Every structure is written in structure tokens, then in C-alpha cells.
Short mmCIF file of C-alpha atoms in Angstrom, two decimals:
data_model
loop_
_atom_site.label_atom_id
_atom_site.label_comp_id
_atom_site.label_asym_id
_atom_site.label_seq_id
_atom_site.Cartn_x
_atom_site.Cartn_y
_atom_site.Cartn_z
CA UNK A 241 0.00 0.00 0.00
CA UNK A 242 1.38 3.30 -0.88
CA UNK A 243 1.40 5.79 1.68
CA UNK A 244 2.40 9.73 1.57
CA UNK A 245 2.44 10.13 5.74
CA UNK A 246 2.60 13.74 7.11
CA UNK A 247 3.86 15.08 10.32
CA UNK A 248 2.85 16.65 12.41
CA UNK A 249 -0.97 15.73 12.19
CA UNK A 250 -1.93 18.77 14.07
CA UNK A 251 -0.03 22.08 14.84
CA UNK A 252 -0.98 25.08 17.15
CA UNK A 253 1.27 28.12 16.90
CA UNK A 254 1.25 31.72 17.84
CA UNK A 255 1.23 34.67 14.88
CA UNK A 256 4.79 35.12 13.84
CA UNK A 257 6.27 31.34 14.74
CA UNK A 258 7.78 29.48 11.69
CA UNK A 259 6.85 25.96 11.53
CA UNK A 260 7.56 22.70 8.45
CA UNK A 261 5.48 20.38 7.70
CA UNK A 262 6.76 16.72 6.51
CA UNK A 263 5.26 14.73 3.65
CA UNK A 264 7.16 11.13 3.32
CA UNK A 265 6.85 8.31 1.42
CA UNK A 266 8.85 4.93 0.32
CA UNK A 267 7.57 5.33 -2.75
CA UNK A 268 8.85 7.06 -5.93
CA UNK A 269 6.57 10.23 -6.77
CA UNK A 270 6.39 11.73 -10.38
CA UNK A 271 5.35 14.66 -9.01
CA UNK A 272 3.87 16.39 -5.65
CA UNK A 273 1.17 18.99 -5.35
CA UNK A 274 0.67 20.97 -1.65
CA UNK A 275 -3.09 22.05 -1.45
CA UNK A 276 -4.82 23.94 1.40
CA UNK A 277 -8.52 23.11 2.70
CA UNK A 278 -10.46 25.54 4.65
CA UNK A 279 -13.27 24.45 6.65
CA UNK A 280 -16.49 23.23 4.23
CA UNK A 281 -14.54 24.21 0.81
CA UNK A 282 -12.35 22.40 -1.54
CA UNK A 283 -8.87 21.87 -1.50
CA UNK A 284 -6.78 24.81 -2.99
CA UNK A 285 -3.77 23.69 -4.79
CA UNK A 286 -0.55 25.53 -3.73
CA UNK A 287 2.26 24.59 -6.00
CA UNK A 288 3.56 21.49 -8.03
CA UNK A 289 6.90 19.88 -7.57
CA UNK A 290 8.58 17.57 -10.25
CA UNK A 291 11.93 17.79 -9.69
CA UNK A 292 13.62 16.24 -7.45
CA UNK A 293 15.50 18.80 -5.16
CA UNK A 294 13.32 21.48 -6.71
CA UNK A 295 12.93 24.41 -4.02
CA UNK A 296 9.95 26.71 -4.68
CA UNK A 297 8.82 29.83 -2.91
CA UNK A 298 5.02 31.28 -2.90
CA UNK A 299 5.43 34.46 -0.30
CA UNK A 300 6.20 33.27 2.80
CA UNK A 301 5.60 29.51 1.83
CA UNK A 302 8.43 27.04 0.54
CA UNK A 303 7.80 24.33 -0.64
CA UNK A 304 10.76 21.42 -1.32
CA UNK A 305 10.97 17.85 -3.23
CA UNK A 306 13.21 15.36 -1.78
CA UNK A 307 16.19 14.48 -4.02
CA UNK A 308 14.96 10.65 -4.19
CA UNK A 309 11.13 12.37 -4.87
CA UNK A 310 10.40 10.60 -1.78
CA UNK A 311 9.10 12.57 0.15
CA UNK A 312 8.43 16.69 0.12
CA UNK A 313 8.84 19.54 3.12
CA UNK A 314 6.79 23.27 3.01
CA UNK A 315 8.00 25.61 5.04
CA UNK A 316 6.02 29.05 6.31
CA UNK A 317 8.12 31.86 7.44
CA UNK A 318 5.88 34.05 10.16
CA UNK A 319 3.22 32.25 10.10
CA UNK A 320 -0.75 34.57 10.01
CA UNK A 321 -4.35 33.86 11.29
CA UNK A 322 -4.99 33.26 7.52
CA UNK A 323 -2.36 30.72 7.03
CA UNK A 324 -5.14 28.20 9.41
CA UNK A 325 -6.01 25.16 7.69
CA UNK A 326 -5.40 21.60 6.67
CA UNK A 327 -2.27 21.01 4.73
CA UNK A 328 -2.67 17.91 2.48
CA UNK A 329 0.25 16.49 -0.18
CA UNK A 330 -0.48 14.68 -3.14
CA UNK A 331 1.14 12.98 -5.52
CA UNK A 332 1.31 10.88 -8.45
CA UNK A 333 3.10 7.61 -8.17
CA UNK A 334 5.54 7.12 -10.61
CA UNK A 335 4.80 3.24 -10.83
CA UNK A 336 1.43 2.72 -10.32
CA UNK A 337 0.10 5.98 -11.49
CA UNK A 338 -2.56 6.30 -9.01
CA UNK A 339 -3.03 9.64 -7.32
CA UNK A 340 -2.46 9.99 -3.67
CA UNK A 341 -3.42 12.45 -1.42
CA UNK A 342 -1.51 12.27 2.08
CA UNK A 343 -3.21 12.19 5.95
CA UNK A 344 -2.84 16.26 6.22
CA UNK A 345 -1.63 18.42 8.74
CA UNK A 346 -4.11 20.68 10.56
CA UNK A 347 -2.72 23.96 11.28
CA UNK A 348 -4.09 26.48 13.34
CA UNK A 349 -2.42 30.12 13.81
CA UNK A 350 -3.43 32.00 17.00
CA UNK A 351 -3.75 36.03 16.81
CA UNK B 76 -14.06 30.46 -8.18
CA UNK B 77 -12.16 27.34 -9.32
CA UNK B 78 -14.03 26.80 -12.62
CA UNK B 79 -15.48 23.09 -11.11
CA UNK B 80 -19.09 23.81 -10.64
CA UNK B 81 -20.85 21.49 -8.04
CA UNK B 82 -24.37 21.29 -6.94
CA UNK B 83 -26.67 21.25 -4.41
CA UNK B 84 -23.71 23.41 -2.19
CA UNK B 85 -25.97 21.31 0.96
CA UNK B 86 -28.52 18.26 0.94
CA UNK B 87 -30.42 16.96 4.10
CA UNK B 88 -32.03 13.52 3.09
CA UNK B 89 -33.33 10.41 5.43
CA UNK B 90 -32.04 7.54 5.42
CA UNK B 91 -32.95 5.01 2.76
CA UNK B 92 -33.17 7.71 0.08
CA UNK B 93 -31.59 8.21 -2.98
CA UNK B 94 -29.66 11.36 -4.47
CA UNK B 95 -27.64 12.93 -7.08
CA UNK B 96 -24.64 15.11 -7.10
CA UNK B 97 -23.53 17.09 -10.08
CA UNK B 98 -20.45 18.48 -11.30
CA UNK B 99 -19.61 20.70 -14.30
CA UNK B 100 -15.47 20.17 -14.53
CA UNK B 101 -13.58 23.64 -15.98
CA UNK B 102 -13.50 24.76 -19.23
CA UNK B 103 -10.94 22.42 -21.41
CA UNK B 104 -10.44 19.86 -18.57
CA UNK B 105 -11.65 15.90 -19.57
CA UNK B 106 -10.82 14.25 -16.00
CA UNK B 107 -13.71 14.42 -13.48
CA UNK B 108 -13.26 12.56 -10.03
CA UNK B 109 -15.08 11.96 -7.24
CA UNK B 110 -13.42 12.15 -3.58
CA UNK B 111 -15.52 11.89 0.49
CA UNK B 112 -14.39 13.48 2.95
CA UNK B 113 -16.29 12.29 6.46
CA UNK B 114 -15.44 14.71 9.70
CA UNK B 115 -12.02 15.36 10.66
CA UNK B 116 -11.10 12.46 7.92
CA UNK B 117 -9.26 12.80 4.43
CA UNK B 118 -10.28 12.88 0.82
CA UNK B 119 -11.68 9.17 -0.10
CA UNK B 120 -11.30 8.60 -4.17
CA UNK B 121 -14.42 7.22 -5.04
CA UNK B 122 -13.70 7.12 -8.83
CA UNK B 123 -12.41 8.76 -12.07
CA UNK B 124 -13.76 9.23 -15.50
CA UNK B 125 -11.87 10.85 -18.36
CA UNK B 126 -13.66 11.59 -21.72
CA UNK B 127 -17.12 9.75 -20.58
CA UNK B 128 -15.22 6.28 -19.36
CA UNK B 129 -15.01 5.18 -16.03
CA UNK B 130 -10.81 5.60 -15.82
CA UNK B 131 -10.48 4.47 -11.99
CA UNK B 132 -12.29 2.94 -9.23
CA UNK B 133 -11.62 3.57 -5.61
CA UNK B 134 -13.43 2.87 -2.13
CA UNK B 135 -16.65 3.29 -3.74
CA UNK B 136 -19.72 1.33 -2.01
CA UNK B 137 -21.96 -0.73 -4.43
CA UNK B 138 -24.87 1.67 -3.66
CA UNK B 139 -22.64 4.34 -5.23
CA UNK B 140 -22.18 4.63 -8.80
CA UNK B 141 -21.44 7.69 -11.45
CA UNK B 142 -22.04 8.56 -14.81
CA UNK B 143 -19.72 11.09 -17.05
CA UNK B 144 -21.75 12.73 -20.11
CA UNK B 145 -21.16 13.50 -23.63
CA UNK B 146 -20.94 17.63 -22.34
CA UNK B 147 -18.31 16.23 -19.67
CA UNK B 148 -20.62 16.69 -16.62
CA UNK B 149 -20.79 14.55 -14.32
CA UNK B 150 -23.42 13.14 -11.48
CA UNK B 151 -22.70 10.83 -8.89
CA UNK B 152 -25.33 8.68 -7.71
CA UNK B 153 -26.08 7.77 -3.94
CA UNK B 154 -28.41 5.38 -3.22
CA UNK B 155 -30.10 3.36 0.01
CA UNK B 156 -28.30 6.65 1.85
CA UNK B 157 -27.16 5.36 5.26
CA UNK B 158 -26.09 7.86 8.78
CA UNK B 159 -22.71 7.16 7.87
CA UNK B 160 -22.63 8.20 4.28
CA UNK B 161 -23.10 12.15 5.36
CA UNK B 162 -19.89 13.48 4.23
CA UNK B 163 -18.16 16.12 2.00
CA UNK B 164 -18.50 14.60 -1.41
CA UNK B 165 -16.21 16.84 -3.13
CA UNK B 166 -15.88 16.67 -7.47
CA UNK B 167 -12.28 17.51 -9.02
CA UNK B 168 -10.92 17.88 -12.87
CA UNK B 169 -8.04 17.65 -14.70
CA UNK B 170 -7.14 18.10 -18.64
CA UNK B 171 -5.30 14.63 -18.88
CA UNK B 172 -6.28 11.00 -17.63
CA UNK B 173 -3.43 11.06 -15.05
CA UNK B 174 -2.11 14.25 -14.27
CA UNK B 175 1.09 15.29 -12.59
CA UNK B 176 0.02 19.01 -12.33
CA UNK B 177 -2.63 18.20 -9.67
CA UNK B 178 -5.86 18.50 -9.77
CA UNK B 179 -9.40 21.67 -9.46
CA UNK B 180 -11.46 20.63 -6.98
CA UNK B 181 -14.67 22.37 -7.25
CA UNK B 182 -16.63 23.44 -3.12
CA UNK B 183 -18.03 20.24 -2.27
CA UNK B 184 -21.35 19.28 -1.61
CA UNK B 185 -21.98 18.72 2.22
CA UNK B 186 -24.57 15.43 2.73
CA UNK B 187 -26.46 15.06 5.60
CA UNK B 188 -28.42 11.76 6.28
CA UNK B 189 -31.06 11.76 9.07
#
């Protein structure tokens, strides 16, 4: 079963605080999206990875792709209230073609 | 506005009933899938059609089943609706079958079964 595992599941930080949040997998991805869900909407997608080592920067967000495109790391420099939500990575497998989406990470900013 | 249309935005049913969601996928795209999402839980792939034909199957229950049209629409079909099955039921589209640029999910339609 293929697996894209993030840590930390949840994540409770004050305005300002930088945090990272992990996406892993033993599996070989093709490619790796970062979306953002707010309660009751859709996911949002943030930015597409493809190769690996790629670094890219949205704002204050960046986002990296493991060298092996194993696994993926997005990063938020002074984190904001409007930054709250669930994190989710996705990717497509590079064997089996399915898309996966991983477990999340729920983040919640504090004013 | 993502450009993936769904409706109803809500539905309150009982339990036993039968009901429809629809989704219009954006402009250009061929790929419509179908993903739950149940409290506090992550996205579910139901299925996947590209062009009309079913392309992928997921954990989809046997009471569940979807249709793509010939203007690229699709409606997913839920039927002998149990407590359990109130979820997010959320649509998503891409241009290609399998695509490695992710995917436009369009604002879900929240299902409540009493």
C-alpha cells in the first residue's frame, strides 16, 4: 500500500512562529502537489513539484521535493491567522500511477 | 471560483433515500473525479472518468455509482443513503487521464443523512 504520511498531524502556533510540515513516502513520486482546505470548501492547490530537489517559494511559503522524490517539506516563514487550515500532499506515483493524497496536517495560527 | 461547478452546495435527506450530485469540470479539462471526505477524515477517491469512461475505481460502495456525459458533466449517484454516508463529497478535474500538475477541486457538496 502506498502511503504519503505527514507530520505533524496537528499544529498550534502563535502569529509570527515558523513551523515545516513533513510529507514522506517509500515510494517514488512523479510529481507532488501541496493544497490547502479551509473548513467546508475544496482543497486549494498551492504549488507542483517535479523535480527532485526542486525548491519553490510562494510568499512566505516554501515548498521542497526530496532528491529521491520521496518525500516533500513546506516551510512558512511568520506564520498569520490566515495561514489556518489543513495542509494535504499529493502525488502521483511514478509506478502505479494512481493519485495519492496524504493524511494532512491541521494547522491552526493564534492572533 | 475554481471553474469546477458542483451542486446542491448542501442536501439533508433520510435515510434510505436516494440522491444525485452534479459536477460541471472547468472549461478544457476531460478528467472528473469523485473524492468523500467524512469529519475530521481525508479525501476518499471514489472514482475517475476521463472523456465519458469510467478511468479508476476507488473505495466506492456498491450503492454508489457515477455517470460522465457527452458535455463532460458529471453526477454521482447515492443510493439506500445510510447515517454514515453524510460526508463532503467533493468533485475535481483535470485536462489529462493522469495528471502530474494536480488536480481543481470544485466546493463540495456537504450530505447530511437523518
Amino acid at each position: 500500500t502506498q502511503l504519503l504520511e505527514q507530520s505533524p498531524q496537528f499544529l498550534s502556533i502563535q502569529e509570527g512562529e515558523n513551523l515545516t510540515v513533513y510529507c514522506n513516502s517509500s515510494s517514488v513520486f512523479s510529481s507532488l502537489q501541496w493544497y490547502r482546505q479551509e473548513p467546508g470548501e475544496g482543497p486549494v492547490l498551492l504549488v507542483t513539484v517535479v523535480t527532485g530537489g526542486e525548491v519553490k517559494k510562494l510568499k512566505r511559503l516554501t515548498f521542497q521535493f526530496g532528491d529521491a522524490r520521496k518525500d516533500s517539506s513546506l516551510h512558512i516563514t511568520a506564520a498569520q491567522p490566515g495561514d489556518t487550515g489543513l495542509y494535504l500532499c499529493a502525488g502521483l506515483s511514478s509506478g502505479t500511477y494512481k493519485y495519492i493524497f496524504g493524511t494532512g496536517t491541521r494547522l491552526k495560527v493564534l492572533a | 471560483d475554481s471553474g469546477v461547478t458542483q451542486t446542491p452546495k448542501h442536501l439533508i435527506t433520510a435515510t434510505g433515500q436516494r440522491v444525485t450530485l452534479r459536477c460541471s469540470p472547468r472549461s478544457g479539462d476531460l478528467s472528473v473525479y469523485w473524492y468523500q471526505q467524512s469529519l475530521d477524515q481525508g479525501l476518499q477517491f471514489l472514482i475517475q472518468y476521463y472523456n465519458g469512461e469510467e478511468r479508476a475505481k476507488g473505495n466506492i460502495l456498491e450503492r454508489f455509482s457515477a455517470q460522465q456525459f457527452p458535455d463532460l458533466h458529471s453526477e454521482l449517484n447515492l443510493s439506500s443513503l445510510e447515517l454514515g454516508d453524510s460526508a463532503l463529497y467533493f468533485c475535481a478535474s483535470s485536462v489529462a487521464a493522469s495528471s502530474n500538475y494536480g488536480y481543481t477541486f470544485g466546493s463540495g457538496t456537504r450530505l447530511t443523512v437523518v
